[in-house]
mmCIF file of C-alpha atoms in Angstrom:
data_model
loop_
_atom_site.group_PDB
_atom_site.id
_atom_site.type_symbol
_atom_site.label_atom_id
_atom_site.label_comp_id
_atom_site.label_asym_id
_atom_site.label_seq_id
_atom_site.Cartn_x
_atom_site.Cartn_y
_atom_site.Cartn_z
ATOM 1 C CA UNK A 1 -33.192 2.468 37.834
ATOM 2 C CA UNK A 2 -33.335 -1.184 37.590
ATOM 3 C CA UNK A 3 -35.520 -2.483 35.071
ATOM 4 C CA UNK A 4 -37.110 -5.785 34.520
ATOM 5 C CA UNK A 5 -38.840 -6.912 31.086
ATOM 6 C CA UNK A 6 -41.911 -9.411 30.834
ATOM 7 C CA UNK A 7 -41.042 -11.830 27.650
ATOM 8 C CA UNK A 8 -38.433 -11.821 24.798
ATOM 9 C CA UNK A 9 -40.087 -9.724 22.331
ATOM 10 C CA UNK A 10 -38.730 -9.010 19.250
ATOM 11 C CA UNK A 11 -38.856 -4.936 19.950
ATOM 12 C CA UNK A 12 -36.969 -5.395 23.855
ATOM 13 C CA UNK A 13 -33.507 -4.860 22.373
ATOM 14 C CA UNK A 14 -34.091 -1.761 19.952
ATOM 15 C CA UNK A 15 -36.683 -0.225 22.339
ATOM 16 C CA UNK A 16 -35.084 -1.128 25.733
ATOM 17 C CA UNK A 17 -31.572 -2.917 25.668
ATOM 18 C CA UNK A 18 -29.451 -1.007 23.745
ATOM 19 C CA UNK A 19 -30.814 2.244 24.667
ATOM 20 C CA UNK A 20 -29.911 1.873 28.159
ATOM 21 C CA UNK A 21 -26.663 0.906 27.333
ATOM 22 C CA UNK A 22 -26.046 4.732 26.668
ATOM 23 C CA UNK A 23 -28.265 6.148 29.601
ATOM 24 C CA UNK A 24 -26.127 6.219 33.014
ATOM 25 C CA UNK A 25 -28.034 4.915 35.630
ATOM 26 C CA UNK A 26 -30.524 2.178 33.659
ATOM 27 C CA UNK A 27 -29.713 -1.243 34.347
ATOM 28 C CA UNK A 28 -31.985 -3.842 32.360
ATOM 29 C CA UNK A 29 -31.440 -6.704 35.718
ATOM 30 C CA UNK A 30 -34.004 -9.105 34.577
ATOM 31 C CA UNK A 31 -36.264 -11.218 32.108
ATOM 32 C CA UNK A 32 -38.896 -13.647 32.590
ATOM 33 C CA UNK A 33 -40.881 -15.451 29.601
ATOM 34 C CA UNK A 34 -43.692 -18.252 29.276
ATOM 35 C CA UNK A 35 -40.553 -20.215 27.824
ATOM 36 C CA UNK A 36 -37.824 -20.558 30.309
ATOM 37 C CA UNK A 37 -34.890 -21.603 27.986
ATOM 38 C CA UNK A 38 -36.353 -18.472 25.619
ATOM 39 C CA UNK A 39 -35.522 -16.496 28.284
ATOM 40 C CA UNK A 40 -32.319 -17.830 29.287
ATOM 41 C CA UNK A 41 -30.896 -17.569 25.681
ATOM 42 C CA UNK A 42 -32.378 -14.057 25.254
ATOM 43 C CA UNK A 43 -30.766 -13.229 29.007
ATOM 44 C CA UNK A 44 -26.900 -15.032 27.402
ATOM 45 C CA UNK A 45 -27.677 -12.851 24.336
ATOM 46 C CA UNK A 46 -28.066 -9.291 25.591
ATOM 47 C CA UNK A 47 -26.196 -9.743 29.128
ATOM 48 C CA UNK A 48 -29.487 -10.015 31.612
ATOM 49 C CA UNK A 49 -28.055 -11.414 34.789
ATOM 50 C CA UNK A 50 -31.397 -12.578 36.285
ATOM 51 C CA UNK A 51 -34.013 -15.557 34.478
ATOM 52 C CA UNK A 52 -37.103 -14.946 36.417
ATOM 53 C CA UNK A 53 -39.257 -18.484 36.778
ATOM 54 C CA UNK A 54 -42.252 -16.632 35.529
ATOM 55 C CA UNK A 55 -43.969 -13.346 34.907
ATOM 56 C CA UNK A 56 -44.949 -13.302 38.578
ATOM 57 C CA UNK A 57 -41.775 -13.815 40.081
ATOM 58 C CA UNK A 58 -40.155 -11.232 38.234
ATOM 59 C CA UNK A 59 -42.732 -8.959 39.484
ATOM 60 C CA UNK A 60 -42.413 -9.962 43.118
ATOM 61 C CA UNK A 61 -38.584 -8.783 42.868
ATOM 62 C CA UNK A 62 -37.736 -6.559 45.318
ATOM 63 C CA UNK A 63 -34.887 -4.983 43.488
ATOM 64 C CA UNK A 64 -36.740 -4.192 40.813
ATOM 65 C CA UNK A 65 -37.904 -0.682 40.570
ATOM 66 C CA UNK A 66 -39.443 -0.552 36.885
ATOM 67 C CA UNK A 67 -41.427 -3.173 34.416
ATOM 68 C CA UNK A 68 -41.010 -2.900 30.320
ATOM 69 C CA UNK A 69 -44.216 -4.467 28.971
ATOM 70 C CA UNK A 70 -43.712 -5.756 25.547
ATOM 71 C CA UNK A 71 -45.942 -8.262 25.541
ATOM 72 C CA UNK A 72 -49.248 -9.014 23.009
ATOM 73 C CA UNK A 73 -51.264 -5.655 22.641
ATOM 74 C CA UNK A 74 -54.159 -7.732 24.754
ATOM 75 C CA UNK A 75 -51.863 -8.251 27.628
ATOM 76 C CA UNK A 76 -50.632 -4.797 28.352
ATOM 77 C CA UNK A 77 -53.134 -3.693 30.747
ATOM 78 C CA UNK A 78 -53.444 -7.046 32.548
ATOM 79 C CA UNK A 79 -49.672 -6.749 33.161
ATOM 80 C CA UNK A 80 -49.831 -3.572 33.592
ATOM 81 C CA UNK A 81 -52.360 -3.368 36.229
ATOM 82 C CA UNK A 82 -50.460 -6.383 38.080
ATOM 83 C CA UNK A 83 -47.145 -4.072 37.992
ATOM 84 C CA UNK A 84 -48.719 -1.366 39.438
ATOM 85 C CA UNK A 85 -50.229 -3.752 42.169
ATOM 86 C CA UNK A 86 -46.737 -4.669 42.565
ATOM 87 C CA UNK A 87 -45.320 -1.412 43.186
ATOM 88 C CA UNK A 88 -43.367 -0.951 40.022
ATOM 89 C CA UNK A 89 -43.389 1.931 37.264
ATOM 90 C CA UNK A 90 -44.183 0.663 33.947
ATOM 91 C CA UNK A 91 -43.200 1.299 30.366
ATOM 92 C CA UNK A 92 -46.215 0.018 28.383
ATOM 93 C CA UNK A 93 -45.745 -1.031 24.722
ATOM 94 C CA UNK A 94 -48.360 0.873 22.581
ATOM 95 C CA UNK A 95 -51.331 0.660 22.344
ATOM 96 C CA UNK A 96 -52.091 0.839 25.760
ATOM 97 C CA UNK A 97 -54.841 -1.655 26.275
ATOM 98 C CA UNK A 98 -57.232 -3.643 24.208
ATOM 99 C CA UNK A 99 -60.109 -0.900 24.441
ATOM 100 C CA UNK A 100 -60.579 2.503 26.584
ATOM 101 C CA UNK A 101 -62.255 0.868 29.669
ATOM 102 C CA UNK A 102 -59.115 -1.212 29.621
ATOM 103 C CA UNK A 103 -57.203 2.029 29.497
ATOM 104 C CA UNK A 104 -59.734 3.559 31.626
ATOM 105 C CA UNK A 105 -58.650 1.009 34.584
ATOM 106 C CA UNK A 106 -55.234 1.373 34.180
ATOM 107 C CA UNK A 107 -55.393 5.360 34.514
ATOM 108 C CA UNK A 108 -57.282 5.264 37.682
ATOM 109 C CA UNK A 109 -54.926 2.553 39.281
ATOM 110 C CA UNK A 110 -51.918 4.855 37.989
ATOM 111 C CA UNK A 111 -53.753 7.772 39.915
ATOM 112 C CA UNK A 112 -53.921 5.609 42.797
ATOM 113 C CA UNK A 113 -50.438 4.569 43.140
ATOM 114 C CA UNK A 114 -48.557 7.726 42.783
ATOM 115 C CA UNK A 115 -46.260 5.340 40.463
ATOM 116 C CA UNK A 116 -44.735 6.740 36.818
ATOM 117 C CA UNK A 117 -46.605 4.430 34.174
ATOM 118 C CA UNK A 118 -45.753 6.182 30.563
ATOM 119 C CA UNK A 119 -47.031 4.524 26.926
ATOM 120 C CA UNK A 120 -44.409 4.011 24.415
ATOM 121 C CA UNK A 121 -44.732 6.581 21.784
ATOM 122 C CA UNK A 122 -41.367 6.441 21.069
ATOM 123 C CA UNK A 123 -41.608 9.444 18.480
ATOM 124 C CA UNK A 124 -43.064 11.173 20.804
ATOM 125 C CA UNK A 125 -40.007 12.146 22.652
ATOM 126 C CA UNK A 126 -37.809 12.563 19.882
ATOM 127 C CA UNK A 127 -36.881 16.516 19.091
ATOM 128 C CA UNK A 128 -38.349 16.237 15.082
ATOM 129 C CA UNK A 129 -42.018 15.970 16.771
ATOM 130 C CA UNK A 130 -40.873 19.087 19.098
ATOM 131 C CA UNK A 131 -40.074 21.070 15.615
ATOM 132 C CA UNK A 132 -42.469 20.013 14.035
ATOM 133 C CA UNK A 133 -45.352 21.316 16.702
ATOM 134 C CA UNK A 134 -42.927 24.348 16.828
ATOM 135 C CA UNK A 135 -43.736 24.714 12.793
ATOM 136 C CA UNK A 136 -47.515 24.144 13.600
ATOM 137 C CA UNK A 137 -47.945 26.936 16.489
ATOM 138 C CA UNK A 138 -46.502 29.866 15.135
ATOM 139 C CA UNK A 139 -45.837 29.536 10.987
ATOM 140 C CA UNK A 140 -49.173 27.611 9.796
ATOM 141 C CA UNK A 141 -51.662 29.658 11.378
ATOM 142 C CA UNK A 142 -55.134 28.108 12.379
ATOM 143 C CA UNK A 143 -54.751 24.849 11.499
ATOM 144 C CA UNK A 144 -57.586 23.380 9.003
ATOM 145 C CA UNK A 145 -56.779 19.661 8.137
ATOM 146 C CA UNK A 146 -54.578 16.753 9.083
ATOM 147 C CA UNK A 147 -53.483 13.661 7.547
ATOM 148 C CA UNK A 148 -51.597 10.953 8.854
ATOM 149 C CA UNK A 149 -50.085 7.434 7.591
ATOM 150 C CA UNK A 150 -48.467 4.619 9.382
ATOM 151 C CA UNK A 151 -48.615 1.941 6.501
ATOM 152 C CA UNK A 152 -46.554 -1.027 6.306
ATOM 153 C CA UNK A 153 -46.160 -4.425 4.086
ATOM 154 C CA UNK A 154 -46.529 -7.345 6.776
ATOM 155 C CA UNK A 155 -47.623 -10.398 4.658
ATOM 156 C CA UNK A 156 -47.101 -13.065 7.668
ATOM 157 C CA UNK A 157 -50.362 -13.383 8.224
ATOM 158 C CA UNK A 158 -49.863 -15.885 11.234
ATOM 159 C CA UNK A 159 -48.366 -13.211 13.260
ATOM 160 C CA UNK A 160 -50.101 -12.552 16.254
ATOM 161 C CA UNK A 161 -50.928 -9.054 14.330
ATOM 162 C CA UNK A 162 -53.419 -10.263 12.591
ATOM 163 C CA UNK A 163 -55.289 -12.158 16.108
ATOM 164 C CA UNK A 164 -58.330 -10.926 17.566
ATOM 165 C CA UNK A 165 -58.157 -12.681 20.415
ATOM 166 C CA UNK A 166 -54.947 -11.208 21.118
ATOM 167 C CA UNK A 167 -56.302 -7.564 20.382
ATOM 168 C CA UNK A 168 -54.584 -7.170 16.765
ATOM 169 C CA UNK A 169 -55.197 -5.221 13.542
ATOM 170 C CA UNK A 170 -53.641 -2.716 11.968
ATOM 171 C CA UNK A 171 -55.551 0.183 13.484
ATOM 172 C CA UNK A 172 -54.057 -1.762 16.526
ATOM 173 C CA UNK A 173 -50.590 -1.784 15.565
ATOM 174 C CA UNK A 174 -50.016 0.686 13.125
ATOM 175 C CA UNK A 175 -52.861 2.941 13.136
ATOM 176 C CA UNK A 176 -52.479 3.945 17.274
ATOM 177 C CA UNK A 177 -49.297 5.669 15.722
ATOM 178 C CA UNK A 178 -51.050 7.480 12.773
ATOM 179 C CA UNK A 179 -54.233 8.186 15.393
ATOM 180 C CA UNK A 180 -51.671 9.355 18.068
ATOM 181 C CA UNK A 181 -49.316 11.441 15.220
ATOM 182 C CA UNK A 182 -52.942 13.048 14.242
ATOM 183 C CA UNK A 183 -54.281 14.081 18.026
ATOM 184 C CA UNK A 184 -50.533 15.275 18.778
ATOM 185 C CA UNK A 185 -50.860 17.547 15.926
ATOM 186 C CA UNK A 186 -54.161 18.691 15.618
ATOM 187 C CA UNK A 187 -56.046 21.434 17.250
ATOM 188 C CA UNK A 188 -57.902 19.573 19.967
ATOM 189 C CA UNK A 189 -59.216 15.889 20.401
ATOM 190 C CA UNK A 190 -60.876 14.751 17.329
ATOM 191 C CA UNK A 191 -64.154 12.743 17.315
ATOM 192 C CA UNK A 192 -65.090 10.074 14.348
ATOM 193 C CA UNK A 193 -67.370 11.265 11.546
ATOM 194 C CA UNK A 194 -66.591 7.470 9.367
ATOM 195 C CA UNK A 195 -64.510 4.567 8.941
ATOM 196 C CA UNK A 196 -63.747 2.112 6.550
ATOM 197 C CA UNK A 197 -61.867 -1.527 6.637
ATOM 198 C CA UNK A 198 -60.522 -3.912 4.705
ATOM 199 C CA UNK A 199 -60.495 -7.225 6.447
ATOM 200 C CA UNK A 200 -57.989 -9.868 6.664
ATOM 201 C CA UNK A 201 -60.420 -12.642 8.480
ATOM 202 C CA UNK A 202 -63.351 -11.749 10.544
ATOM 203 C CA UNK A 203 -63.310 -8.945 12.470
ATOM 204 C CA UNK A 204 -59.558 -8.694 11.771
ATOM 205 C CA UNK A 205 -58.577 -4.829 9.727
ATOM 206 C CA UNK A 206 -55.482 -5.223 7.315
ATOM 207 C CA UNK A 207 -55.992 -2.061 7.004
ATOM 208 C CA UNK A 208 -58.091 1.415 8.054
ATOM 209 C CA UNK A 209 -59.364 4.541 7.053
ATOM 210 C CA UNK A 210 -60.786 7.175 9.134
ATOM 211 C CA UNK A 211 -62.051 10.538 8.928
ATOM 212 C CA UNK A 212 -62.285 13.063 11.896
ATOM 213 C CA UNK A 213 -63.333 16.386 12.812
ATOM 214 C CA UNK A 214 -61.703 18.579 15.938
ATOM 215 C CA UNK A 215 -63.552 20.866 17.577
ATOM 216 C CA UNK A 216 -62.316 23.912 15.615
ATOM 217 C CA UNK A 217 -63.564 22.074 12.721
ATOM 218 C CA UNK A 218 -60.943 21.274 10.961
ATOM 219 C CA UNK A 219 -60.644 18.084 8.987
ATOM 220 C CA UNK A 220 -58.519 15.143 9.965
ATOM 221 C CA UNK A 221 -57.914 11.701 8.087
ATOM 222 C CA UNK A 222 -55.736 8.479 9.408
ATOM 223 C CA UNK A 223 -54.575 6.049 7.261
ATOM 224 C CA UNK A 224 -52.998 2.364 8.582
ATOM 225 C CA UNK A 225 -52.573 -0.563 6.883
ATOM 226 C CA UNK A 226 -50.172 -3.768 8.191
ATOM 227 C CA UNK A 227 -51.233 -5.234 4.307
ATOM 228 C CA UNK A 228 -53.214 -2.997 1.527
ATOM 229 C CA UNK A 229 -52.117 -2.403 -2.246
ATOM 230 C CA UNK A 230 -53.436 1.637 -1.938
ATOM 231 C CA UNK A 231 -50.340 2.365 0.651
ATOM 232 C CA UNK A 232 -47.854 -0.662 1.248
ATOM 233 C CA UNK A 233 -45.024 1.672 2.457
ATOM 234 C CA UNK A 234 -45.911 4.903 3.816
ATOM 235 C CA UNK A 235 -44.773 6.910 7.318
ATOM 236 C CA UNK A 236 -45.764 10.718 6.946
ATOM 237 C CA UNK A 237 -47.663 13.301 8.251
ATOM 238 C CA UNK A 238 -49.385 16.771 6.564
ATOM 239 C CA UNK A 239 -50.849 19.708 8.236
ATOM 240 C CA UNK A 240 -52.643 22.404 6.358
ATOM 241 C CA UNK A 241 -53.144 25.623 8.138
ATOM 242 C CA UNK A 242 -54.340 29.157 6.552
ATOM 243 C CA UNK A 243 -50.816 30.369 5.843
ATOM 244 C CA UNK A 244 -49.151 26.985 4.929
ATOM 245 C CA UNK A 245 -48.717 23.153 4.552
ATOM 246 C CA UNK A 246 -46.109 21.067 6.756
ATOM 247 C CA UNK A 247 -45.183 18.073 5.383
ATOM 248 C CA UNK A 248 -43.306 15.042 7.760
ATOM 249 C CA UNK A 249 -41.573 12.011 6.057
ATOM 250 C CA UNK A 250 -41.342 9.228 8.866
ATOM 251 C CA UNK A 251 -42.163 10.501 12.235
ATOM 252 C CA UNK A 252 -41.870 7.349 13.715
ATOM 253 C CA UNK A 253 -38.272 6.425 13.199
ATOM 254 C CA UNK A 254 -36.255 9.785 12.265
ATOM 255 C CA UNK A 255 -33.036 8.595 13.442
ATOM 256 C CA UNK A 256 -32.905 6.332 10.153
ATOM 257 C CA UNK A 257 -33.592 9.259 7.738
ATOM 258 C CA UNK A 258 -36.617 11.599 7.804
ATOM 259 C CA UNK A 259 -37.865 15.131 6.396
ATOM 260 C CA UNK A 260 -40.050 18.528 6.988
ATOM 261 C CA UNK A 261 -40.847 20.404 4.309
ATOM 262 C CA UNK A 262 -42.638 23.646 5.253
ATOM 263 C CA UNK A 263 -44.224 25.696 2.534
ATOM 264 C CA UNK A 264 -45.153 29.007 4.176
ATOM 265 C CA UNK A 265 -47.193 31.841 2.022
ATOM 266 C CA UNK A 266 -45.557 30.341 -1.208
ATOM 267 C CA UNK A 267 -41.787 30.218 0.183
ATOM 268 C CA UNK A 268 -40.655 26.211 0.572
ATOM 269 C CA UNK A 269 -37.430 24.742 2.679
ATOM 270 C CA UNK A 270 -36.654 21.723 3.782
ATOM 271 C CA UNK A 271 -35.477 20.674 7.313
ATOM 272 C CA UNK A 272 -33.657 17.630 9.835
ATOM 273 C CA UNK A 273 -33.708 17.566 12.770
ATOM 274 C CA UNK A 274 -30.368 15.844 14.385
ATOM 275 C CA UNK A 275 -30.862 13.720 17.595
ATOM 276 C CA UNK A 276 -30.587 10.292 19.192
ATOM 277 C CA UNK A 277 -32.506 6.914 18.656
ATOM 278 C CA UNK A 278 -36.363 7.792 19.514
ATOM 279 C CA UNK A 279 -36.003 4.772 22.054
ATOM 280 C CA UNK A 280 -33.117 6.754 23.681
ATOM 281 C CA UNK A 281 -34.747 9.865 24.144
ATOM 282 C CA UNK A 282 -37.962 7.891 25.674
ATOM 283 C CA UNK A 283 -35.924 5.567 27.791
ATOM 284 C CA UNK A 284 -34.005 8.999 29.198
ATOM 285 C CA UNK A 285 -37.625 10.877 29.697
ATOM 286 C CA UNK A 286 -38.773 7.481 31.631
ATOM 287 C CA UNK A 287 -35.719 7.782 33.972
ATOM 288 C CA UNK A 288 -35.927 10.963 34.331
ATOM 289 C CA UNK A 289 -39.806 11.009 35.162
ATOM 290 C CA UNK A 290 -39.244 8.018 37.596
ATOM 291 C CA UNK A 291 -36.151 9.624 39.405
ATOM 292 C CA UNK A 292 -37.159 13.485 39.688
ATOM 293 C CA UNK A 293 -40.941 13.608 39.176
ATOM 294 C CA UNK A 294 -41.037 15.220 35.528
ATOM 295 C CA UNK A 295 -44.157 14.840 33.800
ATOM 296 C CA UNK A 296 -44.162 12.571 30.622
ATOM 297 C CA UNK A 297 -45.469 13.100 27.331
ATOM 298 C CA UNK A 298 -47.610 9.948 27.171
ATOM 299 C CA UNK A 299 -49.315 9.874 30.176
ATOM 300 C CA UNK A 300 -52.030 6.995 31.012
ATOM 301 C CA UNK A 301 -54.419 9.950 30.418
ATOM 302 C CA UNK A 302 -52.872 10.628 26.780
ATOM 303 C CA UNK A 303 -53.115 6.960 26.396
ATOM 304 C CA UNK A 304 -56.830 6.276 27.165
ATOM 305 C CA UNK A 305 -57.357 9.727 24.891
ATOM 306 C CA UNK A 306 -55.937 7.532 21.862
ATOM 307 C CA UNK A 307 -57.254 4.157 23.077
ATOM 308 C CA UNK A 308 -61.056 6.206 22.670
ATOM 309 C CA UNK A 309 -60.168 7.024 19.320
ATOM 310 C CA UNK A 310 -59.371 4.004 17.795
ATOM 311 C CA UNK A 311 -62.416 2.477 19.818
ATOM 312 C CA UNK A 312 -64.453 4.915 17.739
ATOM 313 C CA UNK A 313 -63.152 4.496 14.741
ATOM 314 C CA UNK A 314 -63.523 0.300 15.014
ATOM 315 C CA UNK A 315 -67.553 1.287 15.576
ATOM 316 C CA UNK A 316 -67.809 3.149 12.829
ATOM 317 C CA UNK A 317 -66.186 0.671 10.748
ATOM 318 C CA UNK A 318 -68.593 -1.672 11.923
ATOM 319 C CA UNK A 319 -65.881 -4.013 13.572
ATOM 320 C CA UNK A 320 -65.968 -5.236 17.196
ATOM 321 C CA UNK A 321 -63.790 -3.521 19.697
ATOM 322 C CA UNK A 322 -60.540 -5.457 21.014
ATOM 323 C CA UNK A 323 -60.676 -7.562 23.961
ATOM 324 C CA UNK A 324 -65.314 -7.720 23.859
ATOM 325 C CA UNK A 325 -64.989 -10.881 23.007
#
């Protein structure tokens, strides 16, 4: 599978380059960005052997079978959508879109096109999030709340993080972990009951708080925050069912260091769980979707599920949805 990436974002090397460096049969053959000598230096860098012109011509490749999409969060269905039309599979940075029509689009052209086109919940495909539904099913019982966090300091408030023009905030970039951690958990697809914000400019969340309700109804709650003095570090998860409580200490990353503790009728352990980089074990499941068919775990589907959340939760906090303006 020969891959080509649009831009030189920061993420392309953990997420994409050095993973398939380990993965037989993933060749990263091409870059294009809006700056050509960008390109070329990140190309020297990380051994790319091809400097597309621009975003198009790296598209119209014919040796190409597969786009990376890294780009700004309001980009990644335009991009996407043009990939498709182009006859490429697609690895989408998350979140998926700007909004859930965005998403919405993007799904049906996916349907259309027979092609593999898979968001990039890293964690996702990592075996701790495979445990830890393993713990959920068959030691907590019926499951009656959820909590997640996806908190981080980022005090560069230029960053393109913080733009609403450019679909940012942290419900944008760090809460579509906490809201996907939550739905991948819980018992069923939650809707909104409130939300709450604290603003960095206008219309812009530093940070977001949201309660839910799943059909069953239990509870859920989602915390995010890229800048917020109530959580500046935190990357967990907690489920409370009738016979227990599981407890996960960074579910995004857990190749750097993470935990479970299960409590179970009064009886507490602690677990790992040993496995590659997340970005290895999603770059694998891409190849392996693209090459023999296998469904993903992050469908476009799964992806406009998530996207409808956090549109929800932006009403209720009483902030414009990304990409209306």
């Amino acid at each position: 599978m020969r891959i080509g990436t649009l831009g030189a974002a920061r993420i392309t090397p953990t997420a994409l380059v050095r993973p398939a460096r380990s993965i037989p049969g993933v060749d990263i053959v091409a870059v294009a960005a809006r700056d050509r000598s960008r390109a070329e230096r990140f190309a020297a860098k990380h051994r790319i052997p091809v400097v597309h012109r621009s975003y198009e011509a790296l598209l119209s490749d014919p040796s190409i079978d597969a786009i990376y999409n890294p780009l700004p969060n309001a980009l990644h269905a335009e991009w996407t959508l043009r990939a498709i039309d182009a006859g490429k599979h697609v690895l989408c940075e998350k979140p998926f879109a700007s909004n859930a029509d965005e998403a919405t689009s993007v799904a049906e052209a996916t349907r259309r096109s027979g092609l593999v086109v898979m968001e990039a919940f890293h964690y996702r495909y990592h075996p701790l999030m495979e445990r830890a539904l393993e713990i959920v099913h068959t030691e907590l019982g019926e499951v009656r709340h959820v909590e997640t966090w996806m908190c981080f300091p980022l005090p560069r408030f230029s960053d393109i993080r913080y733009s609403l023009e450019l679909s940012g905030g942290a419900l944008m970039d760090a809460g579509c972990y906490a809201v996907h951690c939550l739905r991948t958990l819980g018992p069923g697809e939650p809707s909104v009951v409130s939300a709450a914000a604290l603003l960095r400019s206008p219309g812009v969340d530093r940070a977001m708080a949201a309660d839910l309700r799943f059909p069953s109804g239990a509870t859920g709650r989602v915390h995010a925050s890229m800048w917020s003095g109530g959580h500046p570090l935190k990357i967990a998860a907690r489920v409370e069912g009738e016979h227990g409580t599981l407890r996960i200490t960074n579910y995004v990353a857990p190749q750097y260091w993470h935990r479970l503790t299960v409590t179970v009728d009064g009886e507490r352990r602690r677990e790992r769980v040993s496995g590659e980089a997340s970005y290895t074990h999603q770059l694998r499941a891409f190849r392996t979707a693209v090459h023999d068919g296998t469904p993903t775990l992050t469908p476009p589907e799964d992806a406009l599920a998530n996207m409808a959340v956090i549109d929800a939760i932006y009403r209720k906090a009483g902030l414009p949805l990304r990409g209306e303006l």
